[in-house]
JSON list of C-alpha atoms in Angstrom, two decimals:
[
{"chain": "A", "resi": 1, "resn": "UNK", "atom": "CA", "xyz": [-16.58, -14.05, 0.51]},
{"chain": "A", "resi": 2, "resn": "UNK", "atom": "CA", "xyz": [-19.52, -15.38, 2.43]},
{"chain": "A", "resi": 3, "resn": "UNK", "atom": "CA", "xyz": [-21.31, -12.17, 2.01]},
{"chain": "A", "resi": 4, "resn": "UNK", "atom": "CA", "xyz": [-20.51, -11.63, -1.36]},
{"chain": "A", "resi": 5, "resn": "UNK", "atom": "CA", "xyz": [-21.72, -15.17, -2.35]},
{"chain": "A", "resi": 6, "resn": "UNK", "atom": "CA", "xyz": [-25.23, -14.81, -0.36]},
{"chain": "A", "resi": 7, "resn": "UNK", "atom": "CA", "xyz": [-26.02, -11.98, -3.00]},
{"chain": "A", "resi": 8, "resn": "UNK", "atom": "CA", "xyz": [-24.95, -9.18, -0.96]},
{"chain": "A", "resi": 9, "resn": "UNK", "atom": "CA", "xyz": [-24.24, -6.12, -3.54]},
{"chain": "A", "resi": 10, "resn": "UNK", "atom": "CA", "xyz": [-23.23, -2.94, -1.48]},
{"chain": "A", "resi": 11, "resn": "UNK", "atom": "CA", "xyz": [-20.12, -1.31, -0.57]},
{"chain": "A", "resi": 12, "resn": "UNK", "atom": "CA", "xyz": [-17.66, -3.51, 1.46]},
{"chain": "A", "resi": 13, "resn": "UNK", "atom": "CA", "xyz": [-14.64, -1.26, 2.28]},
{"chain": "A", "resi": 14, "resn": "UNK", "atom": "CA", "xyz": [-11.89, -1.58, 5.17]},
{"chain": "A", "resi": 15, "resn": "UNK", "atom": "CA", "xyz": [-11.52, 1.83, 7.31]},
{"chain": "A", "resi": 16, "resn": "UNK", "atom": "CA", "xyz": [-8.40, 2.29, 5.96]},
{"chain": "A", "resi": 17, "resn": "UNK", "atom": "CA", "xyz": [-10.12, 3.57, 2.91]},
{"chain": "A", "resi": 18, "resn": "UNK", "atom": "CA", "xyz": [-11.79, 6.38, 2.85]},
{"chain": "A", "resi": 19, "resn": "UNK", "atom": "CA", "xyz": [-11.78, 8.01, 0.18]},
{"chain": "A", "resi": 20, "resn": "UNK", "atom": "CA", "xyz": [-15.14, 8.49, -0.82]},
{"chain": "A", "resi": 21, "resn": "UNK", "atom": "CA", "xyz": [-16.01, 7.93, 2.96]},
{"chain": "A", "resi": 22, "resn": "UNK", "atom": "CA", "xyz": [-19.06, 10.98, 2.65]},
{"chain": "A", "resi": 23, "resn": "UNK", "atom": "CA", "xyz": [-20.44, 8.94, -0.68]},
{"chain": "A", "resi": 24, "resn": "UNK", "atom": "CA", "xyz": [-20.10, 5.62, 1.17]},
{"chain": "A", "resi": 25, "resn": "UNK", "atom": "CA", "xyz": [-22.56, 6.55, 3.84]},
{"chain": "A", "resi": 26, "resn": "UNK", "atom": "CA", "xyz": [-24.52, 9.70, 3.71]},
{"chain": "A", "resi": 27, "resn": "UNK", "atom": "CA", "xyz": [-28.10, 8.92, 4.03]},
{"chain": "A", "resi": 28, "resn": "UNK", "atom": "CA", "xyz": [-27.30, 5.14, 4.23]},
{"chain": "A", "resi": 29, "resn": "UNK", "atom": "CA", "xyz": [-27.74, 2.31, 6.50]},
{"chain": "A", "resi": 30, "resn": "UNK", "atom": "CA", "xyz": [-24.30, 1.04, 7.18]},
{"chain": "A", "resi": 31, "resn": "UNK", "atom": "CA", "xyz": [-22.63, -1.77, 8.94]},
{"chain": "A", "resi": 32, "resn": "UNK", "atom": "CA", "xyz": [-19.46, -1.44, 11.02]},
{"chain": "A", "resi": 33, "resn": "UNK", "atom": "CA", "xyz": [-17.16, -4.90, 11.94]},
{"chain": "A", "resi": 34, "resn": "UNK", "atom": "CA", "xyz": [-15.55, -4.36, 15.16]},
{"chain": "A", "resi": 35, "resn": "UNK", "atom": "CA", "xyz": [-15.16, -2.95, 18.30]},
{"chain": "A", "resi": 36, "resn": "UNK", "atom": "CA", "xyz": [-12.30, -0.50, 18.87]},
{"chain": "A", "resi": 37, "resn": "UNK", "atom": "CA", "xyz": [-11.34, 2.79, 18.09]},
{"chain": "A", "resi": 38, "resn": "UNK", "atom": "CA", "xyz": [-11.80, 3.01, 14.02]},
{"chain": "A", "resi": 39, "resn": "UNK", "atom": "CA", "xyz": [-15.13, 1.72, 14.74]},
{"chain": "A", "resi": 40, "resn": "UNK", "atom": "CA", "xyz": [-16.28, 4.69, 17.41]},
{"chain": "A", "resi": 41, "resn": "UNK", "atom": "CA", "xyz": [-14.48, 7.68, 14.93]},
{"chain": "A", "resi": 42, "resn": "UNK", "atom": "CA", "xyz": [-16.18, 6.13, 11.86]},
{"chain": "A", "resi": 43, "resn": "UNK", "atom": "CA", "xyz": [-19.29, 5.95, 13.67]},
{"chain": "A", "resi": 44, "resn": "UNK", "atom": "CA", "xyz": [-19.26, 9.58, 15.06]},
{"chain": "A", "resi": 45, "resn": "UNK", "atom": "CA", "xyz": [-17.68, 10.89, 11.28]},
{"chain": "A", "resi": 46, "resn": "UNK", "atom": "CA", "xyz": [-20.66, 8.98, 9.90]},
{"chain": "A", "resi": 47, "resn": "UNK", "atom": "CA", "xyz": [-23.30, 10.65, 11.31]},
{"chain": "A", "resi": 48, "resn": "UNK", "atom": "CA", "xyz": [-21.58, 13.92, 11.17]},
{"chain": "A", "resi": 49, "resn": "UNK", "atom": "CA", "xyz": [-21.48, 13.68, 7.33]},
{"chain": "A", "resi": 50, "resn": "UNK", "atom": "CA", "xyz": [-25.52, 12.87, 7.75]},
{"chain": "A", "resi": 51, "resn": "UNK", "atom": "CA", "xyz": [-25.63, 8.30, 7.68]},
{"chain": "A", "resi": 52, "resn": "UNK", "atom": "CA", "xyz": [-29.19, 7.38, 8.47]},
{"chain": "A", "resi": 53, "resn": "UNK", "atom": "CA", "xyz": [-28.44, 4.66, 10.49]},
{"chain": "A", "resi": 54, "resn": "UNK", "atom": "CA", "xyz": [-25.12, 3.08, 12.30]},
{"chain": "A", "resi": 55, "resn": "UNK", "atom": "CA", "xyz": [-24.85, -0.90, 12.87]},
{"chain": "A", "resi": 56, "resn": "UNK", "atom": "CA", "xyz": [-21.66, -1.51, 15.08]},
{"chain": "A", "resi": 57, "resn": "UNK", "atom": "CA", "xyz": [-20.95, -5.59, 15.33]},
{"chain": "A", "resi": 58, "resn": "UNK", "atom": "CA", "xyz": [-18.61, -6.13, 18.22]},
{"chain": "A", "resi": 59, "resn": "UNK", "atom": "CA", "xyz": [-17.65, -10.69, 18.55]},
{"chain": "A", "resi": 60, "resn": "UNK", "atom": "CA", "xyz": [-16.93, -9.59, 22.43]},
{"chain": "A", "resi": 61, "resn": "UNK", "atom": "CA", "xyz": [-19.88, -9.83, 24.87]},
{"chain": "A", "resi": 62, "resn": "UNK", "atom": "CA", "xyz": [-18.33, -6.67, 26.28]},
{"chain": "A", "resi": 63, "resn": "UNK", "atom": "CA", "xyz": [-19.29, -4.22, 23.43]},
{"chain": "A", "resi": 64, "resn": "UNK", "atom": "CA", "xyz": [-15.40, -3.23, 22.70]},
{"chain": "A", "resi": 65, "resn": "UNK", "atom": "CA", "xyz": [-14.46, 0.01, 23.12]},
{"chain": "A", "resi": 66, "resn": "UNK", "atom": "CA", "xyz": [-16.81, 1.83, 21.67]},
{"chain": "A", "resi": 67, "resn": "UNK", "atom": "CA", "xyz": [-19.04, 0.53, 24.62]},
{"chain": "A", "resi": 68, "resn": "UNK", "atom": "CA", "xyz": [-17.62, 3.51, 26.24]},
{"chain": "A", "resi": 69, "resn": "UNK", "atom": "CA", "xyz": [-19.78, 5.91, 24.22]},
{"chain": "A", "resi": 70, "resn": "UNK", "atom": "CA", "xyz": [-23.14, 5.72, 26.63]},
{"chain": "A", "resi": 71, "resn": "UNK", "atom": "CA", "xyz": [-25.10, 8.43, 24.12]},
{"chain": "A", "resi": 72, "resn": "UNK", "atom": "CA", "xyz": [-24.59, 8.32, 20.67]},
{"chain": "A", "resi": 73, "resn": "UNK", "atom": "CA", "xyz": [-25.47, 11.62, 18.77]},
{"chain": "A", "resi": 74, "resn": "UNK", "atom": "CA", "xyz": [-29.35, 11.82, 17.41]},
{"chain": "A", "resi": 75, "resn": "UNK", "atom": "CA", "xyz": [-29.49, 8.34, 18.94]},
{"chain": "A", "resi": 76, "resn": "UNK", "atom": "CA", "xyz": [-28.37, 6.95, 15.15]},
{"chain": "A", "resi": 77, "resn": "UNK", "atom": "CA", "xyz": [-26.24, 4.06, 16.41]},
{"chain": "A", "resi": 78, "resn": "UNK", "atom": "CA", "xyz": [-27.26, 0.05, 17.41]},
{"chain": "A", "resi": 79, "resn": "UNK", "atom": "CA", "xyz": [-24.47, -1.50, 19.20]},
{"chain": "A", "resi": 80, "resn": "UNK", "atom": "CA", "xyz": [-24.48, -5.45, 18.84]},
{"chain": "A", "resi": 81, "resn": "UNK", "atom": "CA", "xyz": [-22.41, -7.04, 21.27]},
{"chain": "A", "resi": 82, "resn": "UNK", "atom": "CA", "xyz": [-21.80, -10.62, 21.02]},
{"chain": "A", "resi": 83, "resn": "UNK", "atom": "CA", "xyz": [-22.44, -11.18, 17.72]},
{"chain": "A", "resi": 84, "resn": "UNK", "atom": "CA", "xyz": [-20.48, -11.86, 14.14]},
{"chain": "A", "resi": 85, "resn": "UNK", "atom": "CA", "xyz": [-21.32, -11.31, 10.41]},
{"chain": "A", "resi": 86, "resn": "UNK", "atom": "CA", "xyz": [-21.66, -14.63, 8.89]},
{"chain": "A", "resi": 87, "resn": "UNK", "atom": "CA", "xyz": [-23.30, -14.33, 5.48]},
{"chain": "A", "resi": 88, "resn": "UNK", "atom": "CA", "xyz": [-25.96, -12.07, 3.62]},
{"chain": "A", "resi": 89, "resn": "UNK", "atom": "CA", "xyz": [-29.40, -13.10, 2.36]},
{"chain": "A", "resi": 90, "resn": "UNK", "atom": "CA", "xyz": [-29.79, -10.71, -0.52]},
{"chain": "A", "resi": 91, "resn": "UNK", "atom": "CA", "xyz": [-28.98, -7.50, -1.89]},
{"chain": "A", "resi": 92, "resn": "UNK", "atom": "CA", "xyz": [-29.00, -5.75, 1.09]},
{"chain": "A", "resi": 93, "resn": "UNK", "atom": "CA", "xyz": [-29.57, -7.92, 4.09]},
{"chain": "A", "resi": 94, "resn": "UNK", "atom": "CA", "xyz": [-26.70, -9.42, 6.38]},
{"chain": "A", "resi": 95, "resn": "UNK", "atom": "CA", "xyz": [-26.75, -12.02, 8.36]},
{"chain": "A", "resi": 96, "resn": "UNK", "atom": "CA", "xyz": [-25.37, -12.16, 12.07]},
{"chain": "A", "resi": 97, "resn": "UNK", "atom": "CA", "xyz": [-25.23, -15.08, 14.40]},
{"chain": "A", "resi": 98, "resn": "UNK", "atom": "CA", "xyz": [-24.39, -14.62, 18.01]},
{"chain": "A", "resi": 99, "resn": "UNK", "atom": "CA", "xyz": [-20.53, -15.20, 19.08]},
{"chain": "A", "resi": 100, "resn": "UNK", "atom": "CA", "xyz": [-19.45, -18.52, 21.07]},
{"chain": "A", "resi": 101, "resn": "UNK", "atom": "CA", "xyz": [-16.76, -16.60, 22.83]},
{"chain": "A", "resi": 102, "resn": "UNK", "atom": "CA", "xyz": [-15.66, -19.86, 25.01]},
{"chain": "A", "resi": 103, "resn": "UNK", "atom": "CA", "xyz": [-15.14, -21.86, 21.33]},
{"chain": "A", "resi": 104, "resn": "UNK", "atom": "CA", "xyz": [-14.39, -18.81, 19.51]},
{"chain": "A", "resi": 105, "resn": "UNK", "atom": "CA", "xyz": [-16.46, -19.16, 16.66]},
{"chain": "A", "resi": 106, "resn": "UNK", "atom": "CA", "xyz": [-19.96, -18.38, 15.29]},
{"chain": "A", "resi": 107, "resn": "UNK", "atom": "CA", "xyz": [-23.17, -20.20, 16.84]},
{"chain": "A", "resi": 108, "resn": "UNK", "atom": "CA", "xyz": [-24.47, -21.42, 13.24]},
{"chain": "A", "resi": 109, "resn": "UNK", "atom": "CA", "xyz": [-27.02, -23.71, 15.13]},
{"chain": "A", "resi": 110, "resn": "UNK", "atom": "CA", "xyz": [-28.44, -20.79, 16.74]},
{"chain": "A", "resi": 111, "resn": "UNK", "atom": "CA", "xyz": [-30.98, -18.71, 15.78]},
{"chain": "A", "resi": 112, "resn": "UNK", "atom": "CA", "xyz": [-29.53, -15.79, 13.35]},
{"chain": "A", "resi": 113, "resn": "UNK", "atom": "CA", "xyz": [-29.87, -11.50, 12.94]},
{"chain": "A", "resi": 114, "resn": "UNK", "atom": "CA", "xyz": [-30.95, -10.41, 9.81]},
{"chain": "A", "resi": 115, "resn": "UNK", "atom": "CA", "xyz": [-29.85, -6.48, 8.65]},
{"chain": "A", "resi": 116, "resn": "UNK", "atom": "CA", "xyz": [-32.02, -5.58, 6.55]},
{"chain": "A", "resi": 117, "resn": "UNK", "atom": "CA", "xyz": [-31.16, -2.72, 3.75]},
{"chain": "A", "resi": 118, "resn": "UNK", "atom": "CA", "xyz": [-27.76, -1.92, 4.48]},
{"chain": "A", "resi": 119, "resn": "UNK", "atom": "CA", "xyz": [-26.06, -0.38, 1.62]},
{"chain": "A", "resi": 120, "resn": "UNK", "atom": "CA", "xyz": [-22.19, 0.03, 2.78]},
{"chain": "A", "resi": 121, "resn": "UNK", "atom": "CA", "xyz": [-19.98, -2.67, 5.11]},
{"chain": "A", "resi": 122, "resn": "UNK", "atom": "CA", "xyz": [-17.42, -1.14, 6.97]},
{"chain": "A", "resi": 123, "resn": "UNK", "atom": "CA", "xyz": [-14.95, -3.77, 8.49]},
{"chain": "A", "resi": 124, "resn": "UNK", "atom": "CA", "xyz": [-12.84, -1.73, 11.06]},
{"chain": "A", "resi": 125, "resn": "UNK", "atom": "CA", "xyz": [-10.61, -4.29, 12.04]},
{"chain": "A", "resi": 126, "resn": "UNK", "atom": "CA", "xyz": [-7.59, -2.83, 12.65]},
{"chain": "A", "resi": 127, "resn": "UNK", "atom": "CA", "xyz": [-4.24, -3.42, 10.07]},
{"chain": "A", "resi": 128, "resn": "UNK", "atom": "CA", "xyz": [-0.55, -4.36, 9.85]},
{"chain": "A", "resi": 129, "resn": "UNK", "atom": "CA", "xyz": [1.84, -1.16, 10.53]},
{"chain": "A", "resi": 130, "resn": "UNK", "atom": "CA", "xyz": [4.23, -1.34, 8.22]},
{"chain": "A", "resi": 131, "resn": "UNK", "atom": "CA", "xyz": [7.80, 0.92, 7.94]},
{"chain": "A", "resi": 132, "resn": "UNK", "atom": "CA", "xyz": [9.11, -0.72, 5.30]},
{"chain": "A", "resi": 133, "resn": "UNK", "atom": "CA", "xyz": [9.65, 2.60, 3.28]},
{"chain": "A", "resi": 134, "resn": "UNK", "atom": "CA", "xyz": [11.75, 4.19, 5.84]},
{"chain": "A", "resi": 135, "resn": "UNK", "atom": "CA", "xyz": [15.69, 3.88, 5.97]},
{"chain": "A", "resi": 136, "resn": "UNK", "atom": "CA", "xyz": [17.61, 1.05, 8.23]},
{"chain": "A", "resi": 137, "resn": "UNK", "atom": "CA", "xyz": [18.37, 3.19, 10.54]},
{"chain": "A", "resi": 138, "resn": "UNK", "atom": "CA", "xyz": [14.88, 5.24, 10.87]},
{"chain": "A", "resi": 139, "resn": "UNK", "atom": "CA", "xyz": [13.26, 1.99, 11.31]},
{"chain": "A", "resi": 140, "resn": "UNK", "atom": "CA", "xyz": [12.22, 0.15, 14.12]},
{"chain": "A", "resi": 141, "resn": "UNK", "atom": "CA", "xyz": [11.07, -3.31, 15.45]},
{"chain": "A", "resi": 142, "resn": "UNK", "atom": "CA", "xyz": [7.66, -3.90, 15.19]},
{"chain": "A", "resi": 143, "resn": "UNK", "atom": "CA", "xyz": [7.88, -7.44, 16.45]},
{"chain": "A", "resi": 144, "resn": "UNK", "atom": "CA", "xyz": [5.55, -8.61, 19.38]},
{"chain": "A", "resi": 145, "resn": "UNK", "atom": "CA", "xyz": [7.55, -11.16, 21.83]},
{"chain": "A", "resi": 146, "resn": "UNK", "atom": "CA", "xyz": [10.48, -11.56, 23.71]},
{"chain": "A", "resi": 147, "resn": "UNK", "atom": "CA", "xyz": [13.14, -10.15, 21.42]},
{"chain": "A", "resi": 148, "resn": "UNK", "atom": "CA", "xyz": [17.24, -10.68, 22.53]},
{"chain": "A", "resi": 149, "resn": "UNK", "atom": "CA", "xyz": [18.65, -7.42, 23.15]},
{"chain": "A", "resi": 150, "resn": "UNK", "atom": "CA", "xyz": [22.99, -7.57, 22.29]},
{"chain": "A", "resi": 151, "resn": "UNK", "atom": "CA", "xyz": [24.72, -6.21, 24.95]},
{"chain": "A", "resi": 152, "resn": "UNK", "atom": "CA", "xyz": [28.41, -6.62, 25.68]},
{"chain": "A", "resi": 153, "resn": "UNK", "atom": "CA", "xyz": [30.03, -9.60, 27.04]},
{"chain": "A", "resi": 154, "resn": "UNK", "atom": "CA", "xyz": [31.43, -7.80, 29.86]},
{"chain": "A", "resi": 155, "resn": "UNK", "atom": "CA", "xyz": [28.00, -6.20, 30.18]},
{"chain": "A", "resi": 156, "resn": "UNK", "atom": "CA", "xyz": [26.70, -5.74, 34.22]},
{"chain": "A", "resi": 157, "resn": "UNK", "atom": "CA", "xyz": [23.27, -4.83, 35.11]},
{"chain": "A", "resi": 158, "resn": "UNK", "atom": "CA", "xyz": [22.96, -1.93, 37.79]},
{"chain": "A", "resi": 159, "resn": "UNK", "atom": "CA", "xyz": [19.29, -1.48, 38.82]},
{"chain": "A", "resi": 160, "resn": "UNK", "atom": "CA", "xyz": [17.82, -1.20, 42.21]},
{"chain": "A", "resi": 161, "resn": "UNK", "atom": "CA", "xyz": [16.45, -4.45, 41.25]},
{"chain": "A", "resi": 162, "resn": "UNK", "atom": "CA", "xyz": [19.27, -6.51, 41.69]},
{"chain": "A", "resi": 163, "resn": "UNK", "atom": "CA", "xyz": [18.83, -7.38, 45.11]},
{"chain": "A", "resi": 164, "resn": "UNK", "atom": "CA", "xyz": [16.03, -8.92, 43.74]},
{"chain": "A", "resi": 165, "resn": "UNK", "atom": "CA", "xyz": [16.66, -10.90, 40.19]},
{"chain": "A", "resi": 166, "resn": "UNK", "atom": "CA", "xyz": [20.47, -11.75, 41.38]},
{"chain": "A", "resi": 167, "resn": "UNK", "atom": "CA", "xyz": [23.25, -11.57, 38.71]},
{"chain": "A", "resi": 168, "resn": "UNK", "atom": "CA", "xyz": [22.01, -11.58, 35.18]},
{"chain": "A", "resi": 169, "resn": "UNK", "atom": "CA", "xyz": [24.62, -13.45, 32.98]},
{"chain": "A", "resi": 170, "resn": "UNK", "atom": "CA", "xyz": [24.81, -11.43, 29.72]},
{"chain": "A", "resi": 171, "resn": "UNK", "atom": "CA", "xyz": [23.42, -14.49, 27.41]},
{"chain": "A", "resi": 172, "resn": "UNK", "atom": "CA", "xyz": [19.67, -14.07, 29.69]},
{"chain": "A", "resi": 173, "resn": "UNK", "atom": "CA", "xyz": [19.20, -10.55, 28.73]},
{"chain": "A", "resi": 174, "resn": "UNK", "atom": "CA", "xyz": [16.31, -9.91, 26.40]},
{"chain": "A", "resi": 175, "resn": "UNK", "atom": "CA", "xyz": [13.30, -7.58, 26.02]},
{"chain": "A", "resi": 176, "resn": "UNK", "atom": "CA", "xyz": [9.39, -8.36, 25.85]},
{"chain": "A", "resi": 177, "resn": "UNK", "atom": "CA", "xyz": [7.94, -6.03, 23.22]},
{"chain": "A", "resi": 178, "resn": "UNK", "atom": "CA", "xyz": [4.26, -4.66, 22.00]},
{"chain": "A", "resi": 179, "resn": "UNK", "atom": "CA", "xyz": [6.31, -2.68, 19.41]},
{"chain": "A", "resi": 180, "resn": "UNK", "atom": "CA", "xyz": [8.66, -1.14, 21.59]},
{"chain": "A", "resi": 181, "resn": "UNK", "atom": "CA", "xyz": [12.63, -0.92, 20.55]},
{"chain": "A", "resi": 182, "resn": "UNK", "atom": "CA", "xyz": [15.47, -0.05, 22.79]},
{"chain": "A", "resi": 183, "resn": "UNK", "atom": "CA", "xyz": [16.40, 2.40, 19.85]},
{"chain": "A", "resi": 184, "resn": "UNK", "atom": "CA", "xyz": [12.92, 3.93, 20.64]},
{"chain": "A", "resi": 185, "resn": "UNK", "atom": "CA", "xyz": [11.95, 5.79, 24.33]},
{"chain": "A", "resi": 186, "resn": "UNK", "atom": "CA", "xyz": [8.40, 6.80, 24.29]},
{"chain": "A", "resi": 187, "resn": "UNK", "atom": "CA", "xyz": [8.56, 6.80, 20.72]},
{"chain": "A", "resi": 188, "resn": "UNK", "atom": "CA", "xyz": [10.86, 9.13, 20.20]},
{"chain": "A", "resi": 189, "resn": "UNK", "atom": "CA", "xyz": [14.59, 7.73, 17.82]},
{"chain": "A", "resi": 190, "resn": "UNK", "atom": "CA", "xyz": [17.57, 7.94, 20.01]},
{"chain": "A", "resi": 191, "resn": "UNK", "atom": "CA", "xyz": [19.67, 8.13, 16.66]},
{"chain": "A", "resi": 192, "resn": "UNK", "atom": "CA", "xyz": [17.95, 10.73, 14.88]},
{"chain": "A", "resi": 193, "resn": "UNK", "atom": "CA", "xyz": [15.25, 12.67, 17.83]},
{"chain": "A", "resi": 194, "resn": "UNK", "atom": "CA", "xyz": [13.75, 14.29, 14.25]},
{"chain": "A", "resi": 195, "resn": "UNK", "atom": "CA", "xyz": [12.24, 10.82, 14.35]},
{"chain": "A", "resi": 196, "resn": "UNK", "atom": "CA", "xyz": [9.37, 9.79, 16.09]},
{"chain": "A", "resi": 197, "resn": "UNK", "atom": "CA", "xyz": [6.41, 7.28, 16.22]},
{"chain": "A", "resi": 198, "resn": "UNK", "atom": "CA", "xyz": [2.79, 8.47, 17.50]},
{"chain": "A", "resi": 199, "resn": "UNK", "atom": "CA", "xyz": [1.50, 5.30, 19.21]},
{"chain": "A", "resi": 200, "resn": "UNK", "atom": "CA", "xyz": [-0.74, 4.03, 21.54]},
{"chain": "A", "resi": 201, "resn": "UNK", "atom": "CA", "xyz": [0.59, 2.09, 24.72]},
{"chain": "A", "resi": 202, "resn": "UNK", "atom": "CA", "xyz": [-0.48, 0.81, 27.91]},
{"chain": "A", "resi": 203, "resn": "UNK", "atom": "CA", "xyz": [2.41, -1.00, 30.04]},
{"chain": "A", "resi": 204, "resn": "UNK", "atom": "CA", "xyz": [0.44, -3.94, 31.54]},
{"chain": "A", "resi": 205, "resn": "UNK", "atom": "CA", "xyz": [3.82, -4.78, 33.72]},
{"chain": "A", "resi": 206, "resn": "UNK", "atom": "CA", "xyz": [4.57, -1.95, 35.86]},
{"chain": "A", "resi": 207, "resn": "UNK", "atom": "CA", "xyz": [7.25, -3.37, 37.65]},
{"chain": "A", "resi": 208, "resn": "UNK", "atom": "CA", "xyz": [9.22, -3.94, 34.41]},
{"chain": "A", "resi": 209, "resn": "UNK", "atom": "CA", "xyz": [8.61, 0.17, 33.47]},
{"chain": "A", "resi": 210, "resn": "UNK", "atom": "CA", "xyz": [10.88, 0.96, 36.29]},
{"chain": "A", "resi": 211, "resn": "UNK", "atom": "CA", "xyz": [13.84, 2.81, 35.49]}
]
């Protein structure tokens, strides 16, 4: 809304749509919100389809992901680490203001980045997944968090951890999830193997991945 209301009257699209991607940015100057993945492949597809310049604003100080990339093809792309749209002053200019990431917000009293003629804004940040149109039993649990797993009442753990944790009464069993469901093992449906989910995950607990 902020850019729309400074006057800003290009393309503003989510990365999710991209259906008339080549249009959107062949022999443009374009903008892309965000740091991860969608960013780096829009970035690379961009300039493969001929864009004339790539803008990549990542809040983190870090650069994101696509940080990784230490040569970008015909040197097209500006990585801007640190910093968050916050407006537009124009047609075609944006404006960026560095990123406060100890208060989280935008540094409005600081001095601001103008882009100047950028014709498309690309905000790659991320989206919800969403399996509503799949049957009950196809779907699965999407939920982040500890989640309570039923198990019988006369239900006894046996795992080499034991020793360890002690007795676990039935009513203290649960799971912590990033979208994992005991249904699911490495994405694949125990109910229907047919099934499966492509996904991207990193097990930050290793001693809870033991089996």
């Amino acid at each position: 809304d902020d850019v729309r209301e400074g006057g800003f009257a290009g393309r503003i699209i989510h990365s999710s749509d991209m259906a008339n991607f080549e249009d959107d940015v062949k022999g443009k100057r374009i903008l892309l919100i965000g740091g991860g993945y969608s960013a780096e492949d829009l970035a690379l597809q961009s300039i493969k389809v001929g864009v004339d310049e790539v803008f990549i604003a990542v809040r983190s100080s870090d650069g994101g992901d696509v940080a990784s990339m230490s040569i970008w093809p015909y040197d097209k792309v500006d990585l801007m680490a640190g910093v968050v749209m916050t407006g537009a002053a124009g047609e075609n200019k944006v404006v960026l203001h560095r990123f406060d990431e100890d208060d989280w917000e935008a540094d409005l009293d600081g001095p601001s980045i103008i882009l100047e003629n950028i014709d498309t804004i690309v905000f790659c940040t991320g989206y919800r997944e969403d399996t509503s149109m799949l049957s009950a039993n196809l779907n699965r649990n999407m939920a982040v968090g500890a989640t309570k797993f039923e198990v019988p009442k006369d239900w006894k753990m046996n795992h080499a951890l034991d020793a360890v944790t002690g007795e676990v009464e039935t009513n203290d069993v649960s799971y912590f999830t990033t979208r994992v469901d005991p249904d699911y093992y490495y994405g694949i449906s125990a109910k229907n193997p047919n099934m499966m989910f492509v996904t991207a995950f990193h097990f930050h607990t290793p001693l809870l991945a033991i089996e």
